[in-house]
Coordinates of C-alpha atoms in Angstrom, one line a residue:
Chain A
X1 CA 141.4 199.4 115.4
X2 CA 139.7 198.0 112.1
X3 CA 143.4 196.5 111.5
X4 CA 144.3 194.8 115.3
X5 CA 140.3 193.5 114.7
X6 CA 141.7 191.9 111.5
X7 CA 145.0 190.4 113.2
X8 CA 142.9 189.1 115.3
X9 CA 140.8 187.2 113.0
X10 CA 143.9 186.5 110.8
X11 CA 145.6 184.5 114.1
X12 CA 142.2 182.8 114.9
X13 CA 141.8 181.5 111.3
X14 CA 145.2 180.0 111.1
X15 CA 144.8 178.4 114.5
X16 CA 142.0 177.0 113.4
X17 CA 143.4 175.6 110.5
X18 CA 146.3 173.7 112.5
X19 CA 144.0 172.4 114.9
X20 CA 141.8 171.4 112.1
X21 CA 145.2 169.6 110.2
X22 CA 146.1 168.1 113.8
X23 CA 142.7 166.2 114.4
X24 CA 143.1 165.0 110.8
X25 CA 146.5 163.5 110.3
X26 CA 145.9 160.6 112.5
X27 CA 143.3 159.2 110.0
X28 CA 146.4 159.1 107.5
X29 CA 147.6 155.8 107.5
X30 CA 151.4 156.6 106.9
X31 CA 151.0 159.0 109.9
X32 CA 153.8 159.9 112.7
X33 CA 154.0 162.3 115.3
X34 CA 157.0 163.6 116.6
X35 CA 157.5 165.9 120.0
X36 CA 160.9 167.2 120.7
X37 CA 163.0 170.3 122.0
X38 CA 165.5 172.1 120.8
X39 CA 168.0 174.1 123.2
X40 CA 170.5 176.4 121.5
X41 CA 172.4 179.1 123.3
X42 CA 175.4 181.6 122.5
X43 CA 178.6 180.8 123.6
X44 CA 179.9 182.6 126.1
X45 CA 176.4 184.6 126.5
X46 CA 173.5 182.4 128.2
X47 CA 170.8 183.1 125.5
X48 CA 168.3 180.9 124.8
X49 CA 165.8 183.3 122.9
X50 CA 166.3 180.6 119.8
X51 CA 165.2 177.3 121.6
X52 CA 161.5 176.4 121.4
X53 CA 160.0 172.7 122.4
X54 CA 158.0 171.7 119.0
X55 CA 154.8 169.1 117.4
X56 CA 155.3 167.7 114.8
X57 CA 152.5 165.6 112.6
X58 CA 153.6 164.0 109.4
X59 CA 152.0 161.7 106.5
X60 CA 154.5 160.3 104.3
X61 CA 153.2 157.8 101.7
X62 CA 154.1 155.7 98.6
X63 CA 152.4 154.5 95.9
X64 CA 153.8 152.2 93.3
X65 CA 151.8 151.7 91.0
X66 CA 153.7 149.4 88.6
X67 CA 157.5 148.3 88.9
X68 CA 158.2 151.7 86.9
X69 CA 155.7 154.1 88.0
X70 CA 155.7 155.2 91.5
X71 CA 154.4 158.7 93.7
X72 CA 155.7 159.5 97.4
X73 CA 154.5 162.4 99.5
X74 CA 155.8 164.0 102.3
X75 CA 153.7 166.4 104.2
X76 CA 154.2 168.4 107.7
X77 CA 152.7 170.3 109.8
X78 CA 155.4 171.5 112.5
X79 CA 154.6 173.8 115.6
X80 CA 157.1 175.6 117.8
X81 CA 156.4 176.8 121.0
X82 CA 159.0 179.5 122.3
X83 CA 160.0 180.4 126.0
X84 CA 157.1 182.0 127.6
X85 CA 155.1 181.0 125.0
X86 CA 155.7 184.5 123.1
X87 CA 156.0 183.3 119.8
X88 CA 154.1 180.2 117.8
X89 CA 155.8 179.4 115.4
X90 CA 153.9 176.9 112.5
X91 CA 155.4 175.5 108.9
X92 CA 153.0 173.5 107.1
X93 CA 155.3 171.2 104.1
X94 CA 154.6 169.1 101.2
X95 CA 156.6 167.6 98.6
X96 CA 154.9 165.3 95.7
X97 CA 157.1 163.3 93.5
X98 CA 155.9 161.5 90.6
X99 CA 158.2 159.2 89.4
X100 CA 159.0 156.9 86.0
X101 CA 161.6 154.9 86.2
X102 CA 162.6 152.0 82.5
X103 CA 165.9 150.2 82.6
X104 CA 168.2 153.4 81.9
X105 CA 165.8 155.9 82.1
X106 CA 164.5 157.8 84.8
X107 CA 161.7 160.9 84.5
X108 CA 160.7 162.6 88.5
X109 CA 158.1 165.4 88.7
X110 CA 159.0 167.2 91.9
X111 CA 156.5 170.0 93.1
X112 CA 157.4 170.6 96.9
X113 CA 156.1 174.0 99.2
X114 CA 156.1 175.3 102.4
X115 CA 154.0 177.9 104.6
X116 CA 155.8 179.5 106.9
X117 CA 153.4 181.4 109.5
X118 CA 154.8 182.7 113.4
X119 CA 151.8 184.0 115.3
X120 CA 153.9 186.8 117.7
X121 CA 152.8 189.0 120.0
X122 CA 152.4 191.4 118.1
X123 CA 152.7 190.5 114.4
X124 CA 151.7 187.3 112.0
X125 CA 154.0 186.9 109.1
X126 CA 153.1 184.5 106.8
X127 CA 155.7 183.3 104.1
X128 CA 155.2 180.6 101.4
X129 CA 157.4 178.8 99.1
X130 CA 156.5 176.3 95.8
X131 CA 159.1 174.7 94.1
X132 CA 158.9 172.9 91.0
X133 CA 161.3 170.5 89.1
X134 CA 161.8 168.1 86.5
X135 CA 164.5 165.1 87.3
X136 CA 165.8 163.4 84.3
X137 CA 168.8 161.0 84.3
X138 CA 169.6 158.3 81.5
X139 CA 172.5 155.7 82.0
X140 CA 173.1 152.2 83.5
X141 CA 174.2 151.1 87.2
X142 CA 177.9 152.2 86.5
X143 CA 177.5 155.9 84.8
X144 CA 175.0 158.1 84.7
X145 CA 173.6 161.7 83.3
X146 CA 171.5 163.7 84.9
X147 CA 170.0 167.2 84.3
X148 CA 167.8 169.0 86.8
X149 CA 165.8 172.5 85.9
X150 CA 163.7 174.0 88.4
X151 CA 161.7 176.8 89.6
X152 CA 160.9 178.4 92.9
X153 CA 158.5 181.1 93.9
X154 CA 158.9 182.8 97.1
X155 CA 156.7 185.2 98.9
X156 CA 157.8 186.8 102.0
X157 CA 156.3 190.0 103.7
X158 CA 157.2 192.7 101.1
X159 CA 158.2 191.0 98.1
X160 CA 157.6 187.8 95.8
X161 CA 160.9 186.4 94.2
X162 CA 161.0 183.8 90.8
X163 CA 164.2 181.7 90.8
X164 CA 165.3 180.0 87.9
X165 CA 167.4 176.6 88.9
X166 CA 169.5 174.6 87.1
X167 CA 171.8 171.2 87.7
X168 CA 173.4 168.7 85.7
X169 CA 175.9 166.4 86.5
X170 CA 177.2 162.9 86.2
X171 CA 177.1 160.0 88.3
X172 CA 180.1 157.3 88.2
X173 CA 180.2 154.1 90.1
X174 CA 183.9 152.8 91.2
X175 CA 184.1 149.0 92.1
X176 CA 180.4 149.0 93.2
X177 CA 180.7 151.2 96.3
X178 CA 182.0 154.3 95.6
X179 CA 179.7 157.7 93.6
X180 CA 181.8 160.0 91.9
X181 CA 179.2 162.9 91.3
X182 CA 181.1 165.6 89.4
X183 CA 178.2 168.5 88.4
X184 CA 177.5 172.0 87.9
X185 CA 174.5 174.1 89.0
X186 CA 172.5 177.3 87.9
X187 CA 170.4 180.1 90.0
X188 CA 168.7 182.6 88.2
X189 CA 166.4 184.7 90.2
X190 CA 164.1 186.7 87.9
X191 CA 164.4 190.1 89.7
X192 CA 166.6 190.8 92.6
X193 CA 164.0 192.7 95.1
X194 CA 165.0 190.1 98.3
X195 CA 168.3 190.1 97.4
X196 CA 169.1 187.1 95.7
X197 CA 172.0 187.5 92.9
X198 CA 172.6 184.4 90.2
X199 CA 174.9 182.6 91.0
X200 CA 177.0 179.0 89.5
X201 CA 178.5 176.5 91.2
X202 CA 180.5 173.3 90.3
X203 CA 180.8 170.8 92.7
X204 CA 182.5 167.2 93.3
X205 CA 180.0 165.2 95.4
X206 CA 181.3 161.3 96.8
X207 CA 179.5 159.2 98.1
X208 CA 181.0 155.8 99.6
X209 CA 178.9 152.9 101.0
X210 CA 181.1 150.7 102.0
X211 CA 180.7 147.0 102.2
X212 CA 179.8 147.4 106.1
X213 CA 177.1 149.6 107.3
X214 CA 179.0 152.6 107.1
X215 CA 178.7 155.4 104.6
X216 CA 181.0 158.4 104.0
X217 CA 180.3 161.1 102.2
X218 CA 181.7 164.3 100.7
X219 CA 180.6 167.6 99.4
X220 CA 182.5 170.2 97.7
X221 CA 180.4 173.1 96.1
X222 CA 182.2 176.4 94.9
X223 CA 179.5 178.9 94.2
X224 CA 180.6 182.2 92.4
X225 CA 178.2 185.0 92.8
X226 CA 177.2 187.0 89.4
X227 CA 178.6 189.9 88.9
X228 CA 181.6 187.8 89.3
X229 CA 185.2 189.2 90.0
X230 CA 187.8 187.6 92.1
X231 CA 187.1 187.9 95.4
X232 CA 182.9 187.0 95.5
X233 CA 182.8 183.8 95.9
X234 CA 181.3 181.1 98.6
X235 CA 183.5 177.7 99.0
X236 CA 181.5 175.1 101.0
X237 CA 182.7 171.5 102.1
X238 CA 180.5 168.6 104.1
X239 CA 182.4 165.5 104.8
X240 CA 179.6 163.1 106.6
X241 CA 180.0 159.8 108.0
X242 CA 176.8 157.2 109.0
X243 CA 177.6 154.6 110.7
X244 CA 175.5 151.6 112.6
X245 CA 176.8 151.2 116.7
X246 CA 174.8 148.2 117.1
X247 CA 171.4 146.9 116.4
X248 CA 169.0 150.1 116.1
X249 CA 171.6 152.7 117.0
X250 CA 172.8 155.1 114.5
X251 CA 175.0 157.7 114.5
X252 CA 175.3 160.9 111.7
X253 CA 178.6 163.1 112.0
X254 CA 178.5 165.6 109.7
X255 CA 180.2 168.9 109.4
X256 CA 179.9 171.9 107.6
X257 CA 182.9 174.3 106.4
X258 CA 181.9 177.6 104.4
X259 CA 184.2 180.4 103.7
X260 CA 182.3 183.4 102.0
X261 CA 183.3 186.6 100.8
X262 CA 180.7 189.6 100.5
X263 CA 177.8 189.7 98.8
X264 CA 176.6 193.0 97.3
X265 CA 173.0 193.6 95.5
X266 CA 171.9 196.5 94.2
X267 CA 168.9 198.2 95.5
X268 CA 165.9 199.7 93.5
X269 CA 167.4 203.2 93.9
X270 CA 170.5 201.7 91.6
X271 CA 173.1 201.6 95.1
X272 CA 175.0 198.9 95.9
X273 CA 174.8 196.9 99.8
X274 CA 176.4 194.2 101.3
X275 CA 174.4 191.2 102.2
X276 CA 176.7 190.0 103.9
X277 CA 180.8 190.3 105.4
X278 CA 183.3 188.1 104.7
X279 CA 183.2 185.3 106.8
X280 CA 184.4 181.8 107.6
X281 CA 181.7 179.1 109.6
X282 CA 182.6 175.7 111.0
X283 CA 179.5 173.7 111.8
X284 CA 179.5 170.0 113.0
X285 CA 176.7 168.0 113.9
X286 CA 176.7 164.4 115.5
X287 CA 173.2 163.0 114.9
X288 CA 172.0 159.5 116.4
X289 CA 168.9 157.6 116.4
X290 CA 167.6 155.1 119.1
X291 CA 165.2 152.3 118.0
X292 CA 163.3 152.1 120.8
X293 CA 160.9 150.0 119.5
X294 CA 159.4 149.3 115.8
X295 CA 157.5 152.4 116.0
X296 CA 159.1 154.3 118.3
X297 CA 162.6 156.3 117.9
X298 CA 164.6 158.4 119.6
X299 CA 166.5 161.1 117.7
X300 CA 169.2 163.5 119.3
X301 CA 171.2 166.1 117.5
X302 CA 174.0 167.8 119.0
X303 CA 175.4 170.7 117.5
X304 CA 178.4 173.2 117.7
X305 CA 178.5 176.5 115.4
X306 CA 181.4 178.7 115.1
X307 CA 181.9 182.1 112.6
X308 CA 184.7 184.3 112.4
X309 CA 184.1 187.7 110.5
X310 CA 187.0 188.6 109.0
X311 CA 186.2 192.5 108.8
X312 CA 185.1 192.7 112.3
X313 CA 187.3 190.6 113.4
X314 CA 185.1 188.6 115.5
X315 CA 183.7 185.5 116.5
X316 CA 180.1 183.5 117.1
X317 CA 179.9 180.5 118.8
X318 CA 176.7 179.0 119.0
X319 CA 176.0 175.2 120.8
X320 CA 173.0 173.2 120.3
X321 CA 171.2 169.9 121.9
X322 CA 168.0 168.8 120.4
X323 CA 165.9 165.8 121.1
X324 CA 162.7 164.3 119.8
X325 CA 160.6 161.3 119.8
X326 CA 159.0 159.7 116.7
X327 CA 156.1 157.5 116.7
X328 CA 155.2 155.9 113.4
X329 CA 151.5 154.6 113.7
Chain B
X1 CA 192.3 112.6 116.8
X2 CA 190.3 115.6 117.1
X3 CA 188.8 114.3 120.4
X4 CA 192.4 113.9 121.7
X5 CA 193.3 116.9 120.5
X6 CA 190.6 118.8 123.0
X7 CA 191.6 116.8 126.2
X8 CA 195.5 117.9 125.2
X9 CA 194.5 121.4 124.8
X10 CA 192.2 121.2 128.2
X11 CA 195.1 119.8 129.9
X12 CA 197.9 122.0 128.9
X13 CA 197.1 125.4 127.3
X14 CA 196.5 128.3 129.6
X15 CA 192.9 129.1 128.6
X16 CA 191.6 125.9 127.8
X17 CA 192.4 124.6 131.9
X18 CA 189.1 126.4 132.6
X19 CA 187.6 124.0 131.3
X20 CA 188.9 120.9 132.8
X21 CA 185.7 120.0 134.6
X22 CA 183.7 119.7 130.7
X23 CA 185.8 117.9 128.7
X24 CA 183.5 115.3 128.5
X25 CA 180.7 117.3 127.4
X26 CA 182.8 118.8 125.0
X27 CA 184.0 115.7 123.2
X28 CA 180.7 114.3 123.3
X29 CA 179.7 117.2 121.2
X30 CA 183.0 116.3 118.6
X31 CA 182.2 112.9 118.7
X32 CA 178.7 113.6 117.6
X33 CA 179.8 116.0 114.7
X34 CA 182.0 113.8 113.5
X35 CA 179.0 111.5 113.3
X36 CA 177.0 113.6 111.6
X37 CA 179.7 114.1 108.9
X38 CA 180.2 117.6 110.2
X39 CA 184.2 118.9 110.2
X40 CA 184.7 118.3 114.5
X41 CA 187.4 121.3 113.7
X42 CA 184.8 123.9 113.5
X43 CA 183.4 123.3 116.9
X44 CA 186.8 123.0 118.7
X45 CA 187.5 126.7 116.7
X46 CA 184.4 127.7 118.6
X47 CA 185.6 126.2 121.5
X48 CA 188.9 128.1 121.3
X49 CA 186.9 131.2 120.4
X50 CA 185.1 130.8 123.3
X51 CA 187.9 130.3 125.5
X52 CA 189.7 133.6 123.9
X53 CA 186.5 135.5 125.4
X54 CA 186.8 133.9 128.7
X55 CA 183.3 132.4 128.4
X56 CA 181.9 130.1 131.6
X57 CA 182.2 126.6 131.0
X58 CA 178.1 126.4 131.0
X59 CA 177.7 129.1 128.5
X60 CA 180.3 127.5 126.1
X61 CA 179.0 124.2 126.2
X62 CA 175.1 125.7 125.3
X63 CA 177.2 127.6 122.2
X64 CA 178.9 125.0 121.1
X65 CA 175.7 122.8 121.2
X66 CA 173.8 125.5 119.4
X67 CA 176.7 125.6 116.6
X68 CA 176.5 122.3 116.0
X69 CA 172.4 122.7 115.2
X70 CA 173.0 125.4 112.9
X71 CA 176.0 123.4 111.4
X72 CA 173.6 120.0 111.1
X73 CA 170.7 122.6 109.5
X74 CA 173.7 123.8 107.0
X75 CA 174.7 120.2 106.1
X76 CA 171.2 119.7 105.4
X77 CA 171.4 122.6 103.2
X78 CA 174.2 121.9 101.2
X79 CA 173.2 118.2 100.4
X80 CA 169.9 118.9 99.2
X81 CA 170.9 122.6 97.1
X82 CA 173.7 119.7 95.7
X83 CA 176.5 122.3 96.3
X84 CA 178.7 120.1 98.7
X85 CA 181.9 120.9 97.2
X86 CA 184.4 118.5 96.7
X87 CA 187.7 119.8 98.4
X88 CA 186.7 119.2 102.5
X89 CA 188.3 122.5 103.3
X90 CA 186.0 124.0 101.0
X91 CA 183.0 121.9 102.7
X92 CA 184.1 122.8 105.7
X93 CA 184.2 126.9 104.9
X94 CA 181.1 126.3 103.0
X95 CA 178.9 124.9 106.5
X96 CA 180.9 127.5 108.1
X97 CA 179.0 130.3 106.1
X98 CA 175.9 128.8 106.2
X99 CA 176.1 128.5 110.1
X100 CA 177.0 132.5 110.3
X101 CA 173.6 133.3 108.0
X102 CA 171.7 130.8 110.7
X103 CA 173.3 132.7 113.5
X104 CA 172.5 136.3 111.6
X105 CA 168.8 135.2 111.8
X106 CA 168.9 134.1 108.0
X107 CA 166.1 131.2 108.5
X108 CA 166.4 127.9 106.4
X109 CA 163.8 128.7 104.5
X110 CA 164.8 131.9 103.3
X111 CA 168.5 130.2 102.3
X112 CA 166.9 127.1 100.5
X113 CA 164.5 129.5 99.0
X114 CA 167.3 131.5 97.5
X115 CA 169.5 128.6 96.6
X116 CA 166.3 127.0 94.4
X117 CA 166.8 130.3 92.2
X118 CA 170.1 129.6 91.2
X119 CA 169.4 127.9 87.9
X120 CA 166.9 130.5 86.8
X121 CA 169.8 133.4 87.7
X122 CA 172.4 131.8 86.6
X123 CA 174.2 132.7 89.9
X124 CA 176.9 130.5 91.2
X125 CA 176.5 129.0 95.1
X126 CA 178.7 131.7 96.0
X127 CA 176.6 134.7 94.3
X128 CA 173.7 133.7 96.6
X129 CA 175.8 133.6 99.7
X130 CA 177.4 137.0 99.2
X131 CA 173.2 138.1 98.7
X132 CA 172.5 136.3 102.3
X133 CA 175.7 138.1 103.4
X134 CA 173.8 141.4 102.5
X135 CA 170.5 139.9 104.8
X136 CA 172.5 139.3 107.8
X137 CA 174.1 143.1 107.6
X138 CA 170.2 144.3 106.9
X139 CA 169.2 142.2 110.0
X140 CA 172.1 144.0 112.2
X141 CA 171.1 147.5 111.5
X142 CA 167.2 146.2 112.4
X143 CA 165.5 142.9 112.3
X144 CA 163.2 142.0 109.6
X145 CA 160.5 139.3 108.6
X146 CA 161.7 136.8 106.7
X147 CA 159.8 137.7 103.5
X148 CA 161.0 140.9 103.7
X149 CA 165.0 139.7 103.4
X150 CA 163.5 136.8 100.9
X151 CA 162.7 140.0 98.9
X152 CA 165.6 141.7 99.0
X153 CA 167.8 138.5 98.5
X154 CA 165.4 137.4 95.5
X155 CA 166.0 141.3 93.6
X156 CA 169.8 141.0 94.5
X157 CA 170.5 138.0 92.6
X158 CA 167.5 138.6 89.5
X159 CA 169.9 142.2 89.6
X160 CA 172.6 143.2 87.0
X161 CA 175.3 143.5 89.7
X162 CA 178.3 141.4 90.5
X163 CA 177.7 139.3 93.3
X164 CA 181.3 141.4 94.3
X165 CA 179.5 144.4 94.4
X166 CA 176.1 143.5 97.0
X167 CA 177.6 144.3 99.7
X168 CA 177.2 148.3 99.1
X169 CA 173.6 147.7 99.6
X170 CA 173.6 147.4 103.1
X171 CA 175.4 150.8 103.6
X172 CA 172.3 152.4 101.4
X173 CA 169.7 150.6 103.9
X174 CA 171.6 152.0 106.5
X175 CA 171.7 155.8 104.8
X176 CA 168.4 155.7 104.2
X177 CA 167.5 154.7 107.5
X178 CA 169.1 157.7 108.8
X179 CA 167.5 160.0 106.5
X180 CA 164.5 158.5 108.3
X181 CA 162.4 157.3 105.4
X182 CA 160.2 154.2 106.6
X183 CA 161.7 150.9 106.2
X184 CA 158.8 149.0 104.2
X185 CA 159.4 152.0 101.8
X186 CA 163.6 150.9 101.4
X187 CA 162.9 147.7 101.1
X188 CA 160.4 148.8 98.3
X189 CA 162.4 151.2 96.4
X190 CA 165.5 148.4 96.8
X191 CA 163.4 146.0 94.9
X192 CA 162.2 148.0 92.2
X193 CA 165.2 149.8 91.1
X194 CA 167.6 146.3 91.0
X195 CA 164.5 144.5 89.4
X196 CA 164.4 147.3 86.9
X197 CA 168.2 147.1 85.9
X198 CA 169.0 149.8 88.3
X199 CA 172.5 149.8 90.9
X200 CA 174.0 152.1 93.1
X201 CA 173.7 155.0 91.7
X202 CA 169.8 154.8 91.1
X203 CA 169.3 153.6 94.8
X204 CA 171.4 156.9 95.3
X205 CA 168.7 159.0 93.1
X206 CA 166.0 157.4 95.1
X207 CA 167.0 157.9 98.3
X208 CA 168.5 161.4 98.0
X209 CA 164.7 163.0 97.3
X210 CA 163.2 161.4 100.1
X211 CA 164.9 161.7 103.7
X212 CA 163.1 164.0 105.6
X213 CA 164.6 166.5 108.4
X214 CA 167.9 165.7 107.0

């Protein structure tokens, strides 16, 4: 009794809050707000249990305050309504970068974080996220080094996880158009309670903007999970293409390949379980935009997701369609 | 000769007969450029362009009048910047390019107001046209003031990169655009890293930490 009392108060105080934060963004001046709906269903099944219609209010602001010195924020406060209105779903975000930037040499602070709370039926589960890194990258407009150490604290219902993180890499300019972004990352996650193993990953990143509007990118990452042996490994690859249809139209395609092995972690009783089977997921995306007007936009993401499990010997399909409005005031 | 060249062309090839009623009106227009000390050949190759699209006689005729504007505008240019080159092909390329940046909706001002930095850039009349270049492919992803691409234009050519190398820029504008980050803020972060000695790959940096949603 004493405890459904308390819910109760819990879900009142964060809807208050929201409310609160949606009066108060307008006064922002950087402000937009965003209303959309996402549909996503399983292929063949007709489920859309996953597809909400969703608020968004967001302040995003820079500040430069000499040629080198400059500080952006990004904050969000995103609502998600789901069929029936059985689940609110709320995710406030903000990410603060402090930047230094003289000739070759550039210093970012980056402290980002998230709030996660979904007011159910039945249950509030709040989850939060802060992140914290240090950018730092010395070179000139044709090579460059970077190094990247991070760390991210995560709280979910039971446990709260510190992960160590890790990049470095170098940047390589080829005729003035094209990134060759060769680098390795680190995860380290202080204990394992939500599962999380360390992991590294070398990766080949290219980037190639082209002398028309038209970028084209690609993303290799091979991430071997710790303890390592031959056959736990995840091999990801995101070739993306941006391209300009005509005045105020854009288009985004984008797909994602993964093939994963298992993942094992072992419990606090010293046994070993699989996160997850061996699998292999193919997920494109075709993204455009609609300039409406100087202030207004029109964004529509189609997706298409499709994983085989190799052990079971089955398949997911999943499709998407979402569209939103943004209004920048 | 030019002039006799457009009746001959009305009268016998396939496309140009369409016309047959306006060749009046069209060497009128010739006659004038060749007044003006403009090259008559590129109005009849927007005549002939024109033709190749199958455009009506009345909409050719108000093209070909507004390329000669834009053409007189870049002859204006060009004698007052003092970069009329010497070979007449050459003069004739050079209005050519000029007209394209008028017809991109490159304004005079901004052209003659990137031209007069020339001396204190040490860039060649061909550096800053390759910077307008990058203005009209800015303009045609979404139109901006003129101060704006003065800005961009002006932090291009004070930049360490090779005049070969702007065009890249316009494929960041676009990326970043689609990352969603607000445009005042590209056009900001543009300036800064190229005025700080920055390229490509620092636009990269910037750009990467900042789209939202994707």
């Amino acid at each position: 009794m004493i405890f459904n009392s308390c819910r109760r108060y819990r879900k009142s105080f964060y809807l208050s809050i929201i409310i609160l934060l949606l009066i108060s963004f307008p006064l922002f001046s950087e402000f937009s707000f965003d209303a959309g709906t996402q549909v996503i269903s399983a292929i063949p099944r007709y489920d859309l249990s996953g597809s909400n219609i969703w608020l968004e209010m967001s302040w995003a602001d820079s500040y430069y305050f000499s040629e080198s010195l400059s500080y952006f924020i990004d904050s969000a406060l995103r609502t998600g309504y789901t069929p029936l209105m059985q689940n609110f779903e709320g995710i406030a975000t903000c990410n603060n970068y402090l930047s230094f930037r003289k000739n070759s040499f550039l210093a970012r602070l980056g402290i980002s974080g998230y709030y996660d709370l979904t007011i159910g039926s039945d249950y509030t589960s709040p989850v939060w996220q802060i992140n914290t890194d240090v950018f730092i990258s010395y070179g000139n407009y044709q090579f460059s080094v970077y190094i990247n150490p991070g760390l991210s604290l995560l709280q979910n219902e039971l446990n709260r996880t510190l992960n160590f993180n890790l990049q470095a890499g170098a940047v390589y300019a080829l005729f003035g158009q094209i990134l060759i972004k060769p680098g390795i990352s680190a995860e380290i996650p202080a204990e394992q309670t939500n599962g999380e193993v360390p992991g590294i990953s070398p990766f080949l990143n290219l980037s190639w903007y082209t002398g028309i509007p038209l970028t084209l990118k690609s993303k290799i990452n091979y991430r071997v999970n710790f303890p390592a042996d031959q056959n736990n490994f995840v091999l990801t690859w995101i070739p993306e293409a941006t391209l300009l249809l005509r005045r105020g139209i854009t288009a985004t395609v984008r797909s994602k390949a993964e093939y994963k092995t298992y993942q094992t972690s072992t419990l606090s009783d010293g046994s070993t379980a699989y996160l997850y089977d061996p699998a292999f997921k193919l997920s494109p995306e075709l993204l455009s935009d609609f300039s409406l007007t100087d202030t207004i936009t029109l964004h529509a993401k189609a997706t298409l997701g499709w994983t085989h499990y190799y052990n079971t010997e089955t398949d997911d399909i999943t499709a998407g369609l979402s569209l939103d409005i943004e209004i920048e005031f | 000769m030019i002039v006799r060249n457009l009746h001959k062309w009305i009268k016998t090839d396939r496309k140009g007969k369409r016309y047959s009623g306006y060749g009046e009106i069209l060497s009128k227009l010739l006659k004038r450029a060749v007044k003006e000390n403009i090259p008559a050949v590129l109005l009849m190759d927007k005549i002939r362009e024109g033709a190749a699209k199958r455009i009506p006689p009345q909409r050719l005729i108000t093209a070909v009048k507004n390329e000669l504007t834009r053409l007189k505008t870049a002859k204006a240019i060009v004698y007052r910047q003092n970069i009329k080159p010497e070979n007449e092909d050459q003069y004739a390329n050079r209005l050519k390019h000029i007209s394209i940046l008028l017809l991109g909706g490159i304004k005079d001002k901004t052209i003659t107001g990137l031209f007069n930095l020339m001396a204190e850039t040490k860039r060649t009349a061909d550096d800053i046209l390759a910077a307008c270049d990058v203005l009209v492919e800015f303009n045609s992803i979404n139109l901006l003031a003129q101060d704006d691409l003065y800005g961009v234009g002006k932090a291009l050519l004070f930049s360490r990169l090779k005049a070969s190398t702007f065009s890249g820029i316009s494929s960041i504008y676009l990326n970043a655009r689609a990352k969603r980050i607000k445009t005042e803020d590209i056009l900001t972060i543009i300036k800064n890293t190229l005025t700080n000695g920055g390229g490509i790959i620092q636009l990269d940096q910037e750009i990467s930490n900042r789209g939202r949603h994707r």
